[in-house]
Structures are given as structure tokens and as C-alpha cells.
Short mmCIF file of N, CA and C in Angstrom, two decimals:
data_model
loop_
_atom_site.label_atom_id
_atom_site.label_comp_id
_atom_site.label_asym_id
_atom_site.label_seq_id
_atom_site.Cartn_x
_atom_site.Cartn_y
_atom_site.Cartn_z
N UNK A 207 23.18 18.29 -28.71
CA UNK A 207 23.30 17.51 -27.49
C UNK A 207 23.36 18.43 -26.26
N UNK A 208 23.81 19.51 -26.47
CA UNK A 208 24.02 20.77 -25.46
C UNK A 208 22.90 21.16 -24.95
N UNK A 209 21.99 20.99 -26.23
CA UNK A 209 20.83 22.16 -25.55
C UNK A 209 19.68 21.20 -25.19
N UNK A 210 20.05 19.78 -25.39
CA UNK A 210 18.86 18.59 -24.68
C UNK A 210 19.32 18.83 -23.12
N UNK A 211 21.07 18.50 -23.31
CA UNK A 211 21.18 18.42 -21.71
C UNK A 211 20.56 19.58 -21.04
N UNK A 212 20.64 20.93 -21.61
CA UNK A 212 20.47 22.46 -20.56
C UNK A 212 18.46 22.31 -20.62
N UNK A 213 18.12 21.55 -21.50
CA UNK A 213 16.50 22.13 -21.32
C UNK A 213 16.08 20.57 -20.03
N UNK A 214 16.64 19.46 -20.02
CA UNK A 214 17.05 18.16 -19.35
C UNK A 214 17.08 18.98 -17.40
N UNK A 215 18.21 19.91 -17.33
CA UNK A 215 18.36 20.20 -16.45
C UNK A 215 17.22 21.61 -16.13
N UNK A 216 17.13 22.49 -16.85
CA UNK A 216 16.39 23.42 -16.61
C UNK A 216 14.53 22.58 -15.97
N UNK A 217 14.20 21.06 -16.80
CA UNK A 217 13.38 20.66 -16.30
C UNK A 217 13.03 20.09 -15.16
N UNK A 218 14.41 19.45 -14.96
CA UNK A 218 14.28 19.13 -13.18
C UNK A 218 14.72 20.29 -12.12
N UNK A 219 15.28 21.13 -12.28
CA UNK A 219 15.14 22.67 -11.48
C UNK A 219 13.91 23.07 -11.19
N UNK A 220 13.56 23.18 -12.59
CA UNK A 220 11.90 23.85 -12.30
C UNK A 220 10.98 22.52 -11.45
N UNK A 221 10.94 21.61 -11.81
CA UNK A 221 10.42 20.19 -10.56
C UNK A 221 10.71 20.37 -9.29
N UNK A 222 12.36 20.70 -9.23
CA UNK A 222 12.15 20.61 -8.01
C UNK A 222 11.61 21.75 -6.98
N UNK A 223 11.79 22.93 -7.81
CA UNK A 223 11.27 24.33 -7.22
C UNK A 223 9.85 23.84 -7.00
N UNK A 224 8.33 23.63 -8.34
CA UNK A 224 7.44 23.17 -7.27
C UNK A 224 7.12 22.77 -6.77
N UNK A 225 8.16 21.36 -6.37
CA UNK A 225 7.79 20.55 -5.76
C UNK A 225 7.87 21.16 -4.29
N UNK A 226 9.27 21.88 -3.75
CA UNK A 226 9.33 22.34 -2.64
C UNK A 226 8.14 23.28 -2.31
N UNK A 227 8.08 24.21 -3.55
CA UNK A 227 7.12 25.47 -3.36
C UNK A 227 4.96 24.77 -2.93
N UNK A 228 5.26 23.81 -3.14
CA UNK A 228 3.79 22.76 -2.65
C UNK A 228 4.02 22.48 -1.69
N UNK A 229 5.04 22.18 -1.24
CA UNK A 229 5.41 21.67 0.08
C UNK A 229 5.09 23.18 1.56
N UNK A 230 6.07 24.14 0.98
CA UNK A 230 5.61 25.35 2.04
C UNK A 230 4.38 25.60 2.05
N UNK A 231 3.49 25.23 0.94
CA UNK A 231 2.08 25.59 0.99
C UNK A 231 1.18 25.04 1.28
N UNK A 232 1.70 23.57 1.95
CA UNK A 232 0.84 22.79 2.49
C UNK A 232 -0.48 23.37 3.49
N UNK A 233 -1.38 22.83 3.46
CA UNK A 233 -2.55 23.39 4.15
C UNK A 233 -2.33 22.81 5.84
N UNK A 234 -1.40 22.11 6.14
CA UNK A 234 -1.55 21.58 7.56
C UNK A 234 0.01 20.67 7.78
N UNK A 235 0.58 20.89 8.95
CA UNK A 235 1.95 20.01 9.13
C UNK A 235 1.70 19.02 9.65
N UNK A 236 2.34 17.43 9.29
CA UNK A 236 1.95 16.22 9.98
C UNK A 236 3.62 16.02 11.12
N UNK A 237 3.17 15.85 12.43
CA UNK A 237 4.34 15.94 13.00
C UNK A 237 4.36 14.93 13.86
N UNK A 238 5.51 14.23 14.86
CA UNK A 238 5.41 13.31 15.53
C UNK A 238 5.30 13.60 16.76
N UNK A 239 5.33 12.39 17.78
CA UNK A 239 4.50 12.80 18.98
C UNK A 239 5.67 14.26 20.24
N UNK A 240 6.77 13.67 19.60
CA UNK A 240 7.45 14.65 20.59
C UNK A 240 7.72 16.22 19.99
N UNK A 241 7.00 16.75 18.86
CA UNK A 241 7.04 17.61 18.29
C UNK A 241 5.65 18.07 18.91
N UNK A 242 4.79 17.64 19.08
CA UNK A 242 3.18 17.67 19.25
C UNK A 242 3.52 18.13 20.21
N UNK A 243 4.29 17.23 21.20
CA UNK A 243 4.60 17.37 23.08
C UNK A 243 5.16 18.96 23.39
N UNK A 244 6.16 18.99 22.22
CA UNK A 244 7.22 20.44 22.33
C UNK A 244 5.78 21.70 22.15
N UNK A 245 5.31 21.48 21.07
CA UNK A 245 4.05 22.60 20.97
C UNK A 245 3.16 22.86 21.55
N UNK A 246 2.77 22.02 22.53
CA UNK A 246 1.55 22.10 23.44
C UNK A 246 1.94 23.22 24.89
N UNK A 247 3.52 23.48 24.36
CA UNK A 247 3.73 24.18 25.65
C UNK A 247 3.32 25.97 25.50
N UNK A 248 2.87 25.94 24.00
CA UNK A 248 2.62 27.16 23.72
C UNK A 248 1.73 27.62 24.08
N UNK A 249 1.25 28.93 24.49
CA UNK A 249 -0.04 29.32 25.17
C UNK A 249 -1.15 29.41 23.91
N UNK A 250 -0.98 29.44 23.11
CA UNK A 250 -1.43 29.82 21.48
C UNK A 250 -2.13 28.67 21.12
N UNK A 251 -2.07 27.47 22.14
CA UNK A 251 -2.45 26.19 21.02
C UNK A 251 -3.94 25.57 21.33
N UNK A 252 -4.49 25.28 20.57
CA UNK A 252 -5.39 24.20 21.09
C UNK A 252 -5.38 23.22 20.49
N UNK A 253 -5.61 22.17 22.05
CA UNK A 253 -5.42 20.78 21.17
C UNK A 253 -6.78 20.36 20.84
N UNK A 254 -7.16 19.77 19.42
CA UNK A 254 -8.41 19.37 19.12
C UNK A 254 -8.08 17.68 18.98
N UNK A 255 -8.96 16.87 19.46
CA UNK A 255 -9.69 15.65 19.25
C UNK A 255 -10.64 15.48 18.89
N UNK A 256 -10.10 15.10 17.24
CA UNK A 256 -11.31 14.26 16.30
C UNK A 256 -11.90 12.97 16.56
N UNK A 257 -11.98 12.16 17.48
CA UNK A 257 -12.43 11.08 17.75
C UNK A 257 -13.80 11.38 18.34
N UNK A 258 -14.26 10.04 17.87
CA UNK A 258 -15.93 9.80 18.42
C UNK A 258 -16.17 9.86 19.70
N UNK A 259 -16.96 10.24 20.37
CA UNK A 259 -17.30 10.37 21.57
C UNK A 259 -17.13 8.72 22.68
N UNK A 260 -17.14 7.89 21.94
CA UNK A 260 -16.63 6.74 22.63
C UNK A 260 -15.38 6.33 22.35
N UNK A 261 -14.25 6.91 21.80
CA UNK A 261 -13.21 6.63 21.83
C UNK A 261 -12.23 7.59 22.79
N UNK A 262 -12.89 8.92 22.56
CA UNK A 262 -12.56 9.55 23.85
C UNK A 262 -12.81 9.53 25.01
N UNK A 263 -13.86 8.22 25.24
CA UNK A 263 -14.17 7.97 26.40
C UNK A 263 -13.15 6.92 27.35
N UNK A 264 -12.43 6.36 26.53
CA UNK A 264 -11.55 5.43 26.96
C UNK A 264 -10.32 6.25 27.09
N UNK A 265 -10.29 7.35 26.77
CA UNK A 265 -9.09 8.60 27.17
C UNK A 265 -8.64 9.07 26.10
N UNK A 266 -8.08 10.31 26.18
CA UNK A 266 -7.52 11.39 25.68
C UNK A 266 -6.49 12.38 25.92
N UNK A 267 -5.55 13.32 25.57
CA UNK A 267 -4.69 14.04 26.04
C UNK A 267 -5.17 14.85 26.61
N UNK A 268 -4.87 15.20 27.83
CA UNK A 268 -5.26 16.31 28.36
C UNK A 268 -5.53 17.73 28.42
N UNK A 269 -6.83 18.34 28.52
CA UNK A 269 -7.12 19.75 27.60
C UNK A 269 -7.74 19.53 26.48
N UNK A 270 -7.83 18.45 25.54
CA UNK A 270 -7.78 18.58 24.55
C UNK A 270 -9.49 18.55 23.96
N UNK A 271 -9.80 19.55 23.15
CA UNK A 271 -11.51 20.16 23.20
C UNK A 271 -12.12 18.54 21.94
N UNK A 272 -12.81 18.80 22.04
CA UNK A 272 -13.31 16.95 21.52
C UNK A 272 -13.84 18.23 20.50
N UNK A 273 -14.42 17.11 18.96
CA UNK A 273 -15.06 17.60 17.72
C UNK A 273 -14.84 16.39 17.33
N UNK A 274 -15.78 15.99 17.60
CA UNK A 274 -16.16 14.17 16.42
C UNK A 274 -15.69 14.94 14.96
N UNK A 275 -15.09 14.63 14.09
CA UNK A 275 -14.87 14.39 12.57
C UNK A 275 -15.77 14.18 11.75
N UNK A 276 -16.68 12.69 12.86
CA UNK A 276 -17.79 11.97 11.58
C UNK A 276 -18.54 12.49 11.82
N UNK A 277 -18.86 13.66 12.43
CA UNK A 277 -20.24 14.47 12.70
C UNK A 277 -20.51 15.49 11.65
N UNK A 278 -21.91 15.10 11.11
CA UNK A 278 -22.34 16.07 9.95
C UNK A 278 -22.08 17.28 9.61
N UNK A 279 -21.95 18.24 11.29
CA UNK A 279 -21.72 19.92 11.51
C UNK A 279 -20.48 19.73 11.75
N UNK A 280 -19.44 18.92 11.28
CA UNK A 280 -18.57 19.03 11.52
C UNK A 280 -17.67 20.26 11.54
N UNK A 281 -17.87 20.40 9.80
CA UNK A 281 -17.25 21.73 9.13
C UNK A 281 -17.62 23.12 9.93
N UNK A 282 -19.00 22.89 10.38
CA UNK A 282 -19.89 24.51 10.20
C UNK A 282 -19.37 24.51 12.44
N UNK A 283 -18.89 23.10 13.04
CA UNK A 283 -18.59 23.48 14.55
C UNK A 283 -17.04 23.50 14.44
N UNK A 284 -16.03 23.69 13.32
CA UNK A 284 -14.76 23.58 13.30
C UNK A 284 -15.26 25.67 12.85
N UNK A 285 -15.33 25.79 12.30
CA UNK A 285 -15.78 27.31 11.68
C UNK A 285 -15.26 28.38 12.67
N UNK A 286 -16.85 27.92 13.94
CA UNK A 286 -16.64 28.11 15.22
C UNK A 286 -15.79 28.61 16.18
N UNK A 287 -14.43 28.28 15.96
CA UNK A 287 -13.62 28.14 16.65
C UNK A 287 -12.25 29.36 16.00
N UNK A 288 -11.66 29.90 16.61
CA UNK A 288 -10.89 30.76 16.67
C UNK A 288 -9.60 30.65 15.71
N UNK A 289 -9.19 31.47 14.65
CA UNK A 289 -8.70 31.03 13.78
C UNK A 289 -7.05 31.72 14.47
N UNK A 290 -7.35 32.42 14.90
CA UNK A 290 -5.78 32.86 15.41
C UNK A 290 -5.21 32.07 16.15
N UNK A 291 -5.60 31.20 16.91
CA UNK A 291 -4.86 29.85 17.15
C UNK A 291 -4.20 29.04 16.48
N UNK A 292 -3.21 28.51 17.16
CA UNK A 292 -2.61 27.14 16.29
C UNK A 292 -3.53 25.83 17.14
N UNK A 293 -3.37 25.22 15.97
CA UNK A 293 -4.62 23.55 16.48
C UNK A 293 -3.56 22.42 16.28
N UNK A 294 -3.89 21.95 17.30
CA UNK A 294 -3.06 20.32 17.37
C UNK A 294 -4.04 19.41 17.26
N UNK A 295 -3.91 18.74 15.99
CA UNK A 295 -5.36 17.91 15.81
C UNK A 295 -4.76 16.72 15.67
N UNK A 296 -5.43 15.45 16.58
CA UNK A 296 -5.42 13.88 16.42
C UNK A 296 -6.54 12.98 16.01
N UNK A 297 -6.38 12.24 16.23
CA UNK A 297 -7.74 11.25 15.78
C UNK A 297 -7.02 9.93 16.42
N UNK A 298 -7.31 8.60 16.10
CA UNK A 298 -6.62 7.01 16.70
C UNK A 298 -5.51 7.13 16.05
N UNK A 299 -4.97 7.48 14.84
CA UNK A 299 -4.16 6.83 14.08
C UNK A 299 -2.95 8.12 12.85
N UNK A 300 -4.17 9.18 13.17
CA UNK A 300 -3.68 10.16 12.17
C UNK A 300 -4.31 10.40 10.66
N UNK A 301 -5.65 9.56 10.43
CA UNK A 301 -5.93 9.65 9.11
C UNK A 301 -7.21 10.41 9.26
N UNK A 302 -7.99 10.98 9.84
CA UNK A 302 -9.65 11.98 10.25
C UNK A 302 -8.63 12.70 10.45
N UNK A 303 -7.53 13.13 11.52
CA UNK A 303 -7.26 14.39 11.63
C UNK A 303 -6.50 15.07 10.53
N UNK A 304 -5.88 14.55 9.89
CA UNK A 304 -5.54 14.99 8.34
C UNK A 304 -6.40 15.79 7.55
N UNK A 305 -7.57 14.60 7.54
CA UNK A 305 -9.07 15.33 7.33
C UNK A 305 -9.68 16.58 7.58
N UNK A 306 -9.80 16.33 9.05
CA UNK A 306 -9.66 17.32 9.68
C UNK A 306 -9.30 19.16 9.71
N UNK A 307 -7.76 18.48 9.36
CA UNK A 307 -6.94 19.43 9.04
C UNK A 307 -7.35 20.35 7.64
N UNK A 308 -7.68 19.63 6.55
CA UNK A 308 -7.60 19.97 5.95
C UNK A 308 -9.32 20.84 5.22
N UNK A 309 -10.08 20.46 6.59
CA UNK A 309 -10.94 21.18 5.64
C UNK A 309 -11.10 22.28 6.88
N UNK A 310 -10.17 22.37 7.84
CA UNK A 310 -10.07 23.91 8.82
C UNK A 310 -9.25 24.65 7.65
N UNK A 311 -8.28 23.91 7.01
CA UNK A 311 -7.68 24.58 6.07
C UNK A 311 -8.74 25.63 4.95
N UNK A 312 -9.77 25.10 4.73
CA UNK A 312 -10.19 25.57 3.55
C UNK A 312 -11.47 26.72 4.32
N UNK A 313 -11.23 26.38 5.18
CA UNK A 313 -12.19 27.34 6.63
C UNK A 313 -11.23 28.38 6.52
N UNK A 314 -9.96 28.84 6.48
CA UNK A 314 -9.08 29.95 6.99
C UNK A 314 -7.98 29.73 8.18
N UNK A 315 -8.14 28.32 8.57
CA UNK A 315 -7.20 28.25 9.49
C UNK A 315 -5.99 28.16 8.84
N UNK A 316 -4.74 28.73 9.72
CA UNK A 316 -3.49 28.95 9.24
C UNK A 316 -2.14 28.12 9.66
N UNK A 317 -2.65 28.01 10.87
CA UNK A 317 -1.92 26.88 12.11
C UNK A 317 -2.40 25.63 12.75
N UNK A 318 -1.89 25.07 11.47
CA UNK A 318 -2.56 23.40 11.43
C UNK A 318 -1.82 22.57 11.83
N UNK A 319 -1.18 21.88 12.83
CA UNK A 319 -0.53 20.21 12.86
C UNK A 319 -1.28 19.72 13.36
N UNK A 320 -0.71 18.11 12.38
CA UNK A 320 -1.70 16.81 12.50
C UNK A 320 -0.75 15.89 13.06
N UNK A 321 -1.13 15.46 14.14
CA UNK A 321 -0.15 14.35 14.58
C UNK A 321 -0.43 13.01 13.82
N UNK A 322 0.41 12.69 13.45
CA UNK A 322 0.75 11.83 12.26
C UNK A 322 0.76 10.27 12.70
N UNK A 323 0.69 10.26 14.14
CA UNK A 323 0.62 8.53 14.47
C UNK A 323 -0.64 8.59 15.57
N UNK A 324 -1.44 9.41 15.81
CA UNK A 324 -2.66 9.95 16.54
C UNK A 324 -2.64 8.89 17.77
N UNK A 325 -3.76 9.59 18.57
CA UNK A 325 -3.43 9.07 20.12
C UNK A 325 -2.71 7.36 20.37
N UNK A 326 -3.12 6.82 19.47
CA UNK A 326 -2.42 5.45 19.67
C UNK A 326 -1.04 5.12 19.52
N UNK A 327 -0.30 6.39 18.97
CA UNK A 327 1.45 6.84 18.54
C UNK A 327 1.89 7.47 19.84
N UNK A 328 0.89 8.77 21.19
CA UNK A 328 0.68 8.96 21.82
C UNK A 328 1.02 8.08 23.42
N UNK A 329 0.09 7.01 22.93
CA UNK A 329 -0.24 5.88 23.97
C UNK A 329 1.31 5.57 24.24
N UNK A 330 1.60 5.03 23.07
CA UNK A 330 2.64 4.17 23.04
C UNK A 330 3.89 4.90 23.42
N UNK A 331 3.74 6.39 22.84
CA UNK A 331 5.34 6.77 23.53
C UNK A 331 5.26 7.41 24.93
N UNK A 332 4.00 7.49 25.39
CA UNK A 332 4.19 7.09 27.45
C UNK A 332 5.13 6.21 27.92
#
């Protein structure tokens, strides 16, 4: 009974170690809007907008360099772009810039947040 409980516990130790250890290794941080707000004050950042060219037409955060998502060169015009930066990436809602995020991730980018309620989380906390 001793050694069910110790292999019992030794199994959720080790769970929870990778679970955390996946977690630091996430390819991109999803953060909220006043975390987004706090980081933009960094000189280091750029903010990217994944939205379509007509959704940024009805507005956007300010500064922030446009890259449609649904655009074919997406990958090969995210490439492009300077990896020693940190990127603040949105989209309407938070689900393309995830996207987003994650295939700058597999590009070499290192400094990824995704705002997690995207410009319309934005809108709303004006």
C-alpha cells in the first residue's frame, strides 16, 4: 500500500513539473488589455495588426504595422520583420493573432504576446 501511494504521488509531481515546464515554453504569451497597454511603453515593441485591411480601416491602435493573417505571404512577410523585437499581436477577438503568434514562433521569434480579447477587448476598455 506504501509503495502505490509513493509511485501515486511521484506521478502527479512528475505531471505537474511538465505541465508547468510546457507552460514556460510556450511559443507566445496571451495577455490582457492593460498588460498590452503597460508594454507598449517599451521602446523594443512592435505592435502588429493581424486584421484584414478593411477591418483596420474602421480603426486600429495606434502605431500599430498592419499584416493581414489571411494573406497567403503571410508567413514569408512575418519572416521579414525583425526578430529582436518584442511583437504585440491582435486581431478582432484574439483567435488569428494566436495564429499569428504562433507561426512567428516557429519563424524564430522569441517575444511574442497575443492580446487575448483583440481590438474589440481594446475598444471596450476605452
Amino acid at each position: 500500500m506504501r509503495i502505490k501511494f509513493m509511485l501515486t504521488a511521484l506521478t502527479v509531481t512528475l505531471g505537474l513539473f511538465t505541465a508547468c515546464s510546457q507552460q514556460n515554453n510556450a511559443p507566445y504569451q496571451d495577455i490582457t488589455v492593460a498588460e498590452f497597454k503597460k508594454k507598449m511603453a517599451d521602446p523594443n515593441v512592435v505592435i502588429l495588426d493581424v486584421r484584414t485591411p478593411q477591418e483596420t480601416s474602421r480603426g486600429k491602435i495606434q502605431g500599430a504595422v498592419e499584416l493581414d493573417f489571411n494573406r497567403p505571404d503571410f508567413a514569408a512577410k512575418a519572416q521579414e520583420l525583425d526578430k529582436s523585437k518584442t511583437y504585440l499581436v491582435y486581431c478582432a477577438v484574439g483567435g488569428r493573432s494566436a495564429g499569428a503568434c504562433s507561426v512567428m514562433s516557429g519563424k524564430g521569434f522569441k517575444q511574442l504576446y497575443n492580446l487575448k480579447s483583440g481590438y474589440s477587448g481594446w475598444k471596450n476598455a476605452e
